[in-house]
Coordinates of C-alpha atoms and ligand atoms in Angstrom, one line a residue:
X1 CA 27.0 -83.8 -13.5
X2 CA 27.9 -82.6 -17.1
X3 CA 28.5 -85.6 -18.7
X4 CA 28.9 -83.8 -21.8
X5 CA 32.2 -82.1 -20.7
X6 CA 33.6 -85.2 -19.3
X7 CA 33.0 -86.8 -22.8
X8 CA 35.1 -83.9 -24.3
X9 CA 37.7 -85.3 -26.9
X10 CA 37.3 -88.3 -25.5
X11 CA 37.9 -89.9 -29.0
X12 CA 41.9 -88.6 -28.7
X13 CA 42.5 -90.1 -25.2
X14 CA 44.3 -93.5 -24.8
X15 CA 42.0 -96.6 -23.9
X16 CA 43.8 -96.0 -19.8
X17 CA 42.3 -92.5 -19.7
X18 CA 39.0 -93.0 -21.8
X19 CA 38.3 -95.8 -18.8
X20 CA 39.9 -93.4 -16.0
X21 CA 36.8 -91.1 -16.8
X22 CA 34.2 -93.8 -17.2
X23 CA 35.1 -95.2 -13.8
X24 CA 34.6 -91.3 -12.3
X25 CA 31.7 -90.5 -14.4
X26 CA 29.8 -93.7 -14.2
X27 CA 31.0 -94.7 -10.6
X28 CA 32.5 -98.1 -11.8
X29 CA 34.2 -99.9 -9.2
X30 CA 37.8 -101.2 -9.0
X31 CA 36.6 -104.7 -10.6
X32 CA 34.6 -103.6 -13.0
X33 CA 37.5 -101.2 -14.3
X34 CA 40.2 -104.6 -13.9
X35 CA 37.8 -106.8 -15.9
X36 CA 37.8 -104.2 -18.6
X37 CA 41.4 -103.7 -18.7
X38 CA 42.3 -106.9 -18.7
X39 CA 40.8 -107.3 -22.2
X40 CA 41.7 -104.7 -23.2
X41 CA 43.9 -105.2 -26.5
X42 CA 47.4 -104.1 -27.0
X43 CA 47.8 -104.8 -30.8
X44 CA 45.9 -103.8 -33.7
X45 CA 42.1 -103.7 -32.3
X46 CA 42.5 -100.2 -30.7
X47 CA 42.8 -99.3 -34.6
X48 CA 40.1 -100.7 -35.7
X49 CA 37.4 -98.5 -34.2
X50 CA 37.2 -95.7 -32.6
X51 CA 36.7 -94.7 -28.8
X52 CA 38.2 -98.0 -28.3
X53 CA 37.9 -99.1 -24.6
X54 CA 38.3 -103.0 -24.4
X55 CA 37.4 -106.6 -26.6
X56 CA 34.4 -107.9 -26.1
X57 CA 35.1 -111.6 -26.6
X58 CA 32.3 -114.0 -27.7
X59 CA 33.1 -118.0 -27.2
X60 CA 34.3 -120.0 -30.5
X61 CA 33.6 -123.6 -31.4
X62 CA 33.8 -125.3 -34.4
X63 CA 31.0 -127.4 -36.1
X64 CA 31.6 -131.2 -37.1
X65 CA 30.6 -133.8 -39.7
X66 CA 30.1 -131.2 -42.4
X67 CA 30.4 -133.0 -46.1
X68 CA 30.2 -130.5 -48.6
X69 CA 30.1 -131.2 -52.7
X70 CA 32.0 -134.8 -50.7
X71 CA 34.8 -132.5 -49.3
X72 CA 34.7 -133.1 -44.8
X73 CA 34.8 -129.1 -43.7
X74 CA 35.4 -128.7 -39.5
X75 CA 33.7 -124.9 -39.2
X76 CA 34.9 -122.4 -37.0
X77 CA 31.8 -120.6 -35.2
X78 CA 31.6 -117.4 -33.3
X79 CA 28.5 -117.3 -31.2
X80 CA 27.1 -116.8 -27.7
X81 CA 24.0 -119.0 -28.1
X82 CA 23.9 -122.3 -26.6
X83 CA 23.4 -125.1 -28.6
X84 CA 23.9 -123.9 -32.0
X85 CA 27.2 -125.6 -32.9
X86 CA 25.7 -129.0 -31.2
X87 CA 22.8 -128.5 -33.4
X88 CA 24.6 -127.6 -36.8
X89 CA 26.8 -130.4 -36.0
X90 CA 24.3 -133.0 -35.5
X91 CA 22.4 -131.7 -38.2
X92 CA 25.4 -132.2 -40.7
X93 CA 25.9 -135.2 -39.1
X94 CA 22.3 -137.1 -40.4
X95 CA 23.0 -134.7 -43.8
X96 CA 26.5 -136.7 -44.4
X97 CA 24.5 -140.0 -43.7
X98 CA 22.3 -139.0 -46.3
X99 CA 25.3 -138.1 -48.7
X100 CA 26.3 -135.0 -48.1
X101 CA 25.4 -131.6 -48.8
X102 CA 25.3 -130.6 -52.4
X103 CA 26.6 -126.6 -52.9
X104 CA 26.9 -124.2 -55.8
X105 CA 27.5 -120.5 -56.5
X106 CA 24.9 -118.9 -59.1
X107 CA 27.4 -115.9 -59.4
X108 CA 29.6 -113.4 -57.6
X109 CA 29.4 -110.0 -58.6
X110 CA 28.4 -106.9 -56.4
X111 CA 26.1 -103.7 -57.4
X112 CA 26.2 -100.6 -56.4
X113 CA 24.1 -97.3 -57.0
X114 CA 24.8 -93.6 -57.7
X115 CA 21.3 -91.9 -57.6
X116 CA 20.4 -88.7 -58.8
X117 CA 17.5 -86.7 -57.6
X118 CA 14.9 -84.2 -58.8
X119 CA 14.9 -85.9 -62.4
X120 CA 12.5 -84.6 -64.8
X121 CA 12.5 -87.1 -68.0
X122 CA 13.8 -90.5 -66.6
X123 CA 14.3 -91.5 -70.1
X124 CA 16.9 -88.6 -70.6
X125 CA 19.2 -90.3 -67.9
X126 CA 18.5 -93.8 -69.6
X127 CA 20.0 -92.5 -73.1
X128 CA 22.8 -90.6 -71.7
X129 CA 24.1 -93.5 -69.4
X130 CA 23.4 -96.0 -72.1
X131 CA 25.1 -93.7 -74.6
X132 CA 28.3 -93.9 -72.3
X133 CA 28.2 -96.9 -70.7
X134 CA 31.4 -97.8 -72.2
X135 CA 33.1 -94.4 -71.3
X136 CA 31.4 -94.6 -67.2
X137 CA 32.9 -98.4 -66.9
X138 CA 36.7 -96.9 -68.3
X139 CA 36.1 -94.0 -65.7
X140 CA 35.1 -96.8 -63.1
X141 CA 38.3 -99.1 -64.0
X142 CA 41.0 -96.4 -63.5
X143 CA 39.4 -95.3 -60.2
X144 CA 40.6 -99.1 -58.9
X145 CA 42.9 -100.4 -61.9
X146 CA 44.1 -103.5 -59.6
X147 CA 40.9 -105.1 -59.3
X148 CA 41.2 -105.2 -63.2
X149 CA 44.9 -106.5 -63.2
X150 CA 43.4 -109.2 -60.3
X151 CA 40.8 -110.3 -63.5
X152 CA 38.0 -108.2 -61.9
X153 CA 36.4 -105.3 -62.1
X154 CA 33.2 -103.0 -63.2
X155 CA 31.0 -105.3 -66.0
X156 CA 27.5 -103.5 -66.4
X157 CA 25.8 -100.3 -65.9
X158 CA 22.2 -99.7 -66.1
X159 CA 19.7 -97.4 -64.6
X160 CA 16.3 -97.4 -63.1
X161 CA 13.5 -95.0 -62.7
X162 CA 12.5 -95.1 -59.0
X163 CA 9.5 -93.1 -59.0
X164 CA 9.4 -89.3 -57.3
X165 CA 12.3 -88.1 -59.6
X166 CA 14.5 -90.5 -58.3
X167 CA 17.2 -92.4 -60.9
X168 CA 19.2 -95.2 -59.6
X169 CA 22.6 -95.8 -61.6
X170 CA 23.5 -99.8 -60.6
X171 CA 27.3 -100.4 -61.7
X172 CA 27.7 -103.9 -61.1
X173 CA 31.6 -105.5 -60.6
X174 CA 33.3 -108.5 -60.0
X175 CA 35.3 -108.2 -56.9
X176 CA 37.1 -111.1 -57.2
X177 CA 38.2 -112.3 -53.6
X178 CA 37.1 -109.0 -51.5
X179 CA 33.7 -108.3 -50.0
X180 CA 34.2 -105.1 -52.3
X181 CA 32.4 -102.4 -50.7
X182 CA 35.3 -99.8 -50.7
X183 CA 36.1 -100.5 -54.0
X184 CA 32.9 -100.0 -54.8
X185 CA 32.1 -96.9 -53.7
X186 CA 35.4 -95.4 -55.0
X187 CA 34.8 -96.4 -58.6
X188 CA 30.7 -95.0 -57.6
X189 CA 31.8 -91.6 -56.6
X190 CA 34.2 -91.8 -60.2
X191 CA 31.2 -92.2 -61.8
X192 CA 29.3 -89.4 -59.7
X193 CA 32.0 -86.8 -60.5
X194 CA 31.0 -87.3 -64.2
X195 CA 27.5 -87.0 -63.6
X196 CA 28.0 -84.0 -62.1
X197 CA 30.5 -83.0 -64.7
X198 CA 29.6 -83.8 -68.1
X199 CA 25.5 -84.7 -67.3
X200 CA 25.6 -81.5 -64.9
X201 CA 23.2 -83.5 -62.6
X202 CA 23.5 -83.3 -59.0
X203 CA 23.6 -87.0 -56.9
X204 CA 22.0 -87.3 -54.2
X205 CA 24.6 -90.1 -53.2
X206 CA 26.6 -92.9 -54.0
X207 CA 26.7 -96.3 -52.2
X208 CA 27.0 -99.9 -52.6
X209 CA 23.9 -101.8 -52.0
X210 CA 23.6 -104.6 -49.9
X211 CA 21.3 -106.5 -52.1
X212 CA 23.3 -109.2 -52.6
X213 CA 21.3 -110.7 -55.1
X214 CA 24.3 -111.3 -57.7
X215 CA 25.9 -113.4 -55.0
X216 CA 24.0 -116.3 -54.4
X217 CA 24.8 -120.2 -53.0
X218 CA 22.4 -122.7 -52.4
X219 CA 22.8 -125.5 -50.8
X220 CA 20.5 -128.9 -51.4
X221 CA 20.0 -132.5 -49.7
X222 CA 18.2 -135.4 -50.5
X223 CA 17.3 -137.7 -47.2
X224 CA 16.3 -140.8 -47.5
X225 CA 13.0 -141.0 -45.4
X226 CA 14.2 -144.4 -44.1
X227 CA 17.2 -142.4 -41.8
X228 CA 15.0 -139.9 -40.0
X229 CA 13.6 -142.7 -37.4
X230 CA 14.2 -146.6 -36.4
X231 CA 11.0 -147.4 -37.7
X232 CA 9.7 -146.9 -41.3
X233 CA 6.1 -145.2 -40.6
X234 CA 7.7 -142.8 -38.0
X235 CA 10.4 -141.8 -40.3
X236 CA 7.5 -140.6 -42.7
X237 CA 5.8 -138.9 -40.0
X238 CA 9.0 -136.4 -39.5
X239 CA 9.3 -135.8 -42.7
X240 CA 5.8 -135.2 -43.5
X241 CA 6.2 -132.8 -40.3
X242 CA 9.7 -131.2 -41.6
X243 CA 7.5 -130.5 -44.7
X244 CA 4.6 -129.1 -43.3
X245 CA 6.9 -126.9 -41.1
X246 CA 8.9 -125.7 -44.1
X247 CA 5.5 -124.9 -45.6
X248 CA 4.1 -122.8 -42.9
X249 CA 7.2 -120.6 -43.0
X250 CA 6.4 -119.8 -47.1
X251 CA 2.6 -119.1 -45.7
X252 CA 3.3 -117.7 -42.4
X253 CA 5.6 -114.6 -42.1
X254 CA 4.8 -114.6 -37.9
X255 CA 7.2 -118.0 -38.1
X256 CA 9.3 -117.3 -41.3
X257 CA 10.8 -114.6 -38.8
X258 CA 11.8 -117.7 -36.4
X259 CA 12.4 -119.9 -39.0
X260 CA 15.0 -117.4 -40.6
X261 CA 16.3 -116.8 -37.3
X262 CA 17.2 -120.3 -37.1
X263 CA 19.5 -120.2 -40.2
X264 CA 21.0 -117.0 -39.3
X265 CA 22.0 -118.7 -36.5
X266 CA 24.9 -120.8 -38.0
X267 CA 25.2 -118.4 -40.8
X268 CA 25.9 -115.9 -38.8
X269 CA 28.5 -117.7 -36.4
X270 CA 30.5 -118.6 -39.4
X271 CA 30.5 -114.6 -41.0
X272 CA 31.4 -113.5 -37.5
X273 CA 34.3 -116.4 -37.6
X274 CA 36.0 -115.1 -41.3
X275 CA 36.3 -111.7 -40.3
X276 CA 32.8 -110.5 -42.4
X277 CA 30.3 -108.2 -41.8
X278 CA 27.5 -110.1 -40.3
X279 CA 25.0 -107.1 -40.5
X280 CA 25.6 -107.0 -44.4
X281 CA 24.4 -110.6 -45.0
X282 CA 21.5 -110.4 -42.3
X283 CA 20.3 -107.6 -44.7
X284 CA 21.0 -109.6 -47.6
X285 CA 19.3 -112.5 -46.5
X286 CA 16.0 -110.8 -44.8
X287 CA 15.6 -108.7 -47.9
X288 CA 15.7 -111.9 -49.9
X289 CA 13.5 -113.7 -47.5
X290 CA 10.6 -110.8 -49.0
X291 CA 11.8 -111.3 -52.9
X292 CA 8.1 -111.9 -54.1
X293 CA 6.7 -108.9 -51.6
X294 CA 6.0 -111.3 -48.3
X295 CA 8.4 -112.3 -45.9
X296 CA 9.1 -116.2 -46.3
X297 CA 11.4 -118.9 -45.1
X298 CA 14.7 -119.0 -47.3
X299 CA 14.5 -122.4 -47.6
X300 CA 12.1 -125.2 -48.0
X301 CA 11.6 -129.0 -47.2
X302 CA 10.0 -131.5 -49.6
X303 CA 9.4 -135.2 -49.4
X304 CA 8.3 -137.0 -52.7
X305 CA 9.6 -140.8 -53.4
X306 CA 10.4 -141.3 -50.0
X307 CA 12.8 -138.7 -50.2
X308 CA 12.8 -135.5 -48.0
X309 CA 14.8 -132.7 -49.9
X310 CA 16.4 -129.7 -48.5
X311 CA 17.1 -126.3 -50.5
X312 CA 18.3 -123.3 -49.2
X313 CA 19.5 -120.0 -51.1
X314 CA 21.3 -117.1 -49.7
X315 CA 22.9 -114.2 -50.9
X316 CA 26.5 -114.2 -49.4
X317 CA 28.6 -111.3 -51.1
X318 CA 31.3 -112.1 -48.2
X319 CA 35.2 -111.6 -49.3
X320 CA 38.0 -113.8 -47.7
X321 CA 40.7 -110.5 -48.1
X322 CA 40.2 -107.4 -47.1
X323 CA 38.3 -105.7 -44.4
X324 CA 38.5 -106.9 -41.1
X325 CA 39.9 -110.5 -42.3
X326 CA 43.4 -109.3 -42.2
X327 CA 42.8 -107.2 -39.4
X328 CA 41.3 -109.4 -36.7
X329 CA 44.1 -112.4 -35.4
X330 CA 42.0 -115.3 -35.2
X331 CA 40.6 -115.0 -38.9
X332 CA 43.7 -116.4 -40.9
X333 CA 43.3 -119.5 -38.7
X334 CA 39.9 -119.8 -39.0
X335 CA 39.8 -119.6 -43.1
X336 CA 43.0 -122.5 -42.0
X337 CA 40.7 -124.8 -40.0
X338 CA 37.5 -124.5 -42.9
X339 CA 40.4 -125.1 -45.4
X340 CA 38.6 -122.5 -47.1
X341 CA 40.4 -121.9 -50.7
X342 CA 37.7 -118.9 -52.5
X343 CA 35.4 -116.9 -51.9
X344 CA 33.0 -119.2 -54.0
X345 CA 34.0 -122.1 -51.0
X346 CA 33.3 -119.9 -48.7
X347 CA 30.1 -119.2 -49.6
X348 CA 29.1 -122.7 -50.2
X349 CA 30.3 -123.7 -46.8
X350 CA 28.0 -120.8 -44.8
X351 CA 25.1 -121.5 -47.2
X352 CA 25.5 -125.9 -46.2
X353 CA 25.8 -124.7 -42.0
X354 CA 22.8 -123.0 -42.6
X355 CA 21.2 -125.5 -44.1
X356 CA 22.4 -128.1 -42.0
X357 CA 21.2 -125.8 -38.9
X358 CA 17.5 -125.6 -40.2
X359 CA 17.1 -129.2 -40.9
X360 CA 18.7 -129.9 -37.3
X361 CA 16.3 -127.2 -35.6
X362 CA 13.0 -128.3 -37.9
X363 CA 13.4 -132.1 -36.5
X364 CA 13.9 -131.3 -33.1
X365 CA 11.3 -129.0 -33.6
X366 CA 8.6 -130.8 -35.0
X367 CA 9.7 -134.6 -32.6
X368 CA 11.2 -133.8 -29.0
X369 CA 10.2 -129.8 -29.6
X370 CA 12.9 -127.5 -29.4
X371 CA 13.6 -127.2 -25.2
X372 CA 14.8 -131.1 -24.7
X373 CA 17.9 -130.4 -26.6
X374 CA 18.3 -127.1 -25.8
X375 CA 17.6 -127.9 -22.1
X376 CA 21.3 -129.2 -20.9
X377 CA 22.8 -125.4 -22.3
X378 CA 20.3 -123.3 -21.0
X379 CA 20.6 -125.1 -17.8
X380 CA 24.1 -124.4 -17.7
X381 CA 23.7 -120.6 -19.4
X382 CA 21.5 -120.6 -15.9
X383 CA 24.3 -121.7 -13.6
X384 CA 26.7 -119.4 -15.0
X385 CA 24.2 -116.5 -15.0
X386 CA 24.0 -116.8 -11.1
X387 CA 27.9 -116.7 -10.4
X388 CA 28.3 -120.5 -10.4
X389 CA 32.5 -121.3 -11.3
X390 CA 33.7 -123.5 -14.0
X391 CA 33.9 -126.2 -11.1
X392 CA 30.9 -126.0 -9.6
X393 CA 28.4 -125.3 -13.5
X394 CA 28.5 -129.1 -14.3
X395 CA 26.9 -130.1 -10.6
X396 CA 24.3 -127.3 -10.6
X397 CA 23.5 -128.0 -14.5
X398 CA 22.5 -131.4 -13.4
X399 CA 20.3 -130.1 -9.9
X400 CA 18.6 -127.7 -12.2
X401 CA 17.8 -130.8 -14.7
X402 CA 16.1 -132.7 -12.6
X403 CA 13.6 -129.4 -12.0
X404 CA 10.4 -128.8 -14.3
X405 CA 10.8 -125.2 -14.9
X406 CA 13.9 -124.1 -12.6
X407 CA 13.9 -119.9 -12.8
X408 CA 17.4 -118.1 -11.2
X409 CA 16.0 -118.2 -7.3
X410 CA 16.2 -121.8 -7.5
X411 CA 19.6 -121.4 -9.4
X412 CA 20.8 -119.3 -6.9
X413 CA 19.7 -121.3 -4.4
X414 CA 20.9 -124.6 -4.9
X415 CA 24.5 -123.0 -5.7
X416 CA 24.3 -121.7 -1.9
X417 CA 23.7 -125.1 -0.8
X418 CA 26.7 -126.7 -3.1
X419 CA 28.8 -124.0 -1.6
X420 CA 27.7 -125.1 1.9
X421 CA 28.4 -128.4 1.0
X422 CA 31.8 -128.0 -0.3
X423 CA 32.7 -125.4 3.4
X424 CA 31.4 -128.4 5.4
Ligands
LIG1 P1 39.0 -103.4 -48.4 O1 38.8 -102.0 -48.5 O2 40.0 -104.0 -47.5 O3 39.3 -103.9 -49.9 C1 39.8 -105.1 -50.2 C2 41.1 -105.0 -50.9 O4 41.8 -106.2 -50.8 C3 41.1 -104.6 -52.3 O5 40.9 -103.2 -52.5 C4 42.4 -105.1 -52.9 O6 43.3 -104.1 -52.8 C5 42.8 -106.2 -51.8 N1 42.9 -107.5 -52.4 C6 44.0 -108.3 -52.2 N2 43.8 -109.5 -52.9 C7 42.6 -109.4 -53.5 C8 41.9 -110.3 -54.3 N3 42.3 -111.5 -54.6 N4 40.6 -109.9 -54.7 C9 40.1 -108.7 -54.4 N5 40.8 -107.8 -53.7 C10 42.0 -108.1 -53.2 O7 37.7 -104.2 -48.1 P2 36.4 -104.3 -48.9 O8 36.3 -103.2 -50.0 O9 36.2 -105.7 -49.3 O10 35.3 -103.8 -47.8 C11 34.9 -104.6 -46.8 C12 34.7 -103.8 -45.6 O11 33.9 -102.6 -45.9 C13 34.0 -104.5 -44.5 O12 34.7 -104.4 -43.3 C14 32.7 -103.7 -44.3 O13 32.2 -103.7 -43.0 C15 33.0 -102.4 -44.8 N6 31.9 -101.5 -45.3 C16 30.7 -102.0 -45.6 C17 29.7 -101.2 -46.1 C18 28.3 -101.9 -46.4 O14 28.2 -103.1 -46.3 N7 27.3 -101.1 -46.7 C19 29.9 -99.8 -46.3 C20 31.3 -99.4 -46.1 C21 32.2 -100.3 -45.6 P3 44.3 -103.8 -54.1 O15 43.6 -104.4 -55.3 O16 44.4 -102.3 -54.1 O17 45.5 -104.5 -53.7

């Protein structure tokens, strides 16, 4: 078969006849095809990419207990991991009792680069930008004049030498309330155009950068030893522990992967729920995670004075208009439910669940270990994954509890016999 010619043009077909020759190309059967269709959106999505075929829905939950600079959030989630909402909310849960979480946001700006290639004298570029910075931010303005009449809009300009004949031009600008990266790149390829023009040097290309590094939150917590166990001496024990694990994700890049991981696992949930592009601020954050030129944990656990403190810093250049926030239904209600009022808020909030979700993972971690908790969701993540229904999960999650190590035979298995049950 040709699946070439099949594919033909398939980007001007409707979603109907873009499945019609899936299903005859790819031999998928009549259920398959309904369960596709069925999701399939009739409104805006369709739009929103292209070859559109159906929505891939992923379950959403929101997280509890959150206290944040003494405001109560309730934080919508987006994830299909088990657990990870019942971990951020019991982790914001002990943070509350401890005070709450303590957020701030170092700035919010975002930078871009225009870079130029085959560059003799670096310095030659440095003068003539520096000469004209005035004239290149002007040219940057008018290319998006209502960022400027929001209160925003291009502040610096500065180049780098990056070695090999290779000039970076950064514009930086304040985006006000928009993740920014069209704006961005408009006012970049202004400033391009008069490169080319008046500097009559070729660029090789002009892009925002996900850096993120002029965006950042952090969010801190001071525990009080006393609350992390019934007894005194024990308490100390997990935090010394909590500390010492914090520690071997600054030594450690093997575990600051897993560590990070962990984080990105609420941070991520909550992008996904406002509508932002999750892959810009998993960049963001792994390329700050290797800042100093090794790959370390973002944040880090200290107990001195019977106090075990929290800190985590992120780069979060996220915007609550624009993009897919306006696009995508469920996002107004969401930003609703989080009460979230800035950009700024918005950031503090992602940066405390992430926070809130490596303090929970870290205790469970270095007490019960990670599985006890986790056990009751992938138990039922195992029920569902061989067939069982919404009626019969809860009774097989409990059979395949009481097993050491259950793998899907015995899953499958012991649904046969609740089936046989139930026909009796
Ligand atoms: P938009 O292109 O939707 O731009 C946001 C727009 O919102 C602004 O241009 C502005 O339009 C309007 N706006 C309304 N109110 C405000 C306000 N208070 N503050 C600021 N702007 C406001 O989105 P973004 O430029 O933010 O880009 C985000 C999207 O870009 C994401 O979907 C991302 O996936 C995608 N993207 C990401 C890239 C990357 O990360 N490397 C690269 C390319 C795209 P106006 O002022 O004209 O009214």
């Amino acid at each position: 078969m040709n699946m070439n010619a099949a594919f033909s043009q398939f980007y001007k077909r409707t979603p109907e006849q873009r499945l019609a020759i899936l299903a005859k190309t790819l031999g998928l059967s009549e259920t398959e095809q309904q369960e596709l269709q069925q999701r399939a959106d009739q409104g805006d999505a369709p739009l929103l990419i292209e070859n559109y075929l159906t929505t891939y829905q992923l379950p959403e939950g929101v997280a509890v207990n959150f206290l944040v600079n003494q405001h109560e959030y309730v934080v919508p989630m987006v994830t299909e991991e088990p657990s990870v909402i019942a971990a951020a909310s019991n982790g914001a849960k002990q943070l509350a009792q401890a005070g709450g979480i303590t957020a701030t946001v170092r700035s919010r700006l975002l930078t871009g680069q225009v870079v130029l290639s085959d560059v003799r004298v670096y310095a030659s570029i440095d003068d003539w930008v520096a000469l004209h910075q005035n004239e290149l931010l002007e040219v940057a303005r008018q290319a998006h004049p209502s960022i400027v009449k929001r209160g925003g809009g291009p502040q610096t300009i500065r180049t780098r030498d990056l070695g090999e004949g290779f000039v970076s031009i950064d514009l930086t600008v304040d985006v006000q309330s928009a993740m920014g990266a069209n704006m961005m790149n408009t006012m970049l390829e202004a400033i391009a155009d008069v490169i080319q023009n008046k500097l009559h040097h070729t660029t090789l290309f002009s892009i925002l950068s996900n850096a993120g590094d002029q965006s950042l939150a952090t969010a801190t917590v001071s525990i009080p030893v006393g609350q992390l166990a019934n007894d005194f001496d024990d308490a100390k024990r997990v935090a010394k522990r909590i500390e010492q694990a914090s520690r071997i994700a600054q030594l450690d890049s093997m575990r600051a992967v897993t560590h990070n991981k962990g984080i990105m696992n609420g941070v991520d949930a909550v992008v996904l729920a406002m509508g932002n592009d999750w892959r810009a601020i998993e960049s963001a954050a792994h390329a700050f995670a290797v800042t100093d030129g090794q790959y370390r944990g973002l944040s880090q656990w200290h107990l001195t004075d019977n106090q075990l403190t929290g800190t985590l810093t992120l780069p979060l250049p996220i915007g609550v208009v624009g993009g897919a926030t306006k696009v995508l239904p469920l996002v107004a209600i969401n930003q609703k439910i989080a009460q979230i009022k800035s950009p700024e808020e918005l950031m503090m909030l992602i940066v405390a669940v992430g926070l809130a979700q490596n303090f929970a993972a870290l205790k469970a971690l270095v007490t019960s270990g990670i599985q006890q908790g986790h056990m009751k969701m992938q138990m039922r993540s195992l029920a569902m994954s061989v067939g069982a229904t919404a009626v019969e999960t809860p009774a097989l999650t409990q059979q395949l509890m009481k097993l050491s190590d259950p793998n899907e035979a015995q899953a499958t298995q012991l649904l046969n016999q609740i089936r046989e049950k139930q026909g009796e």
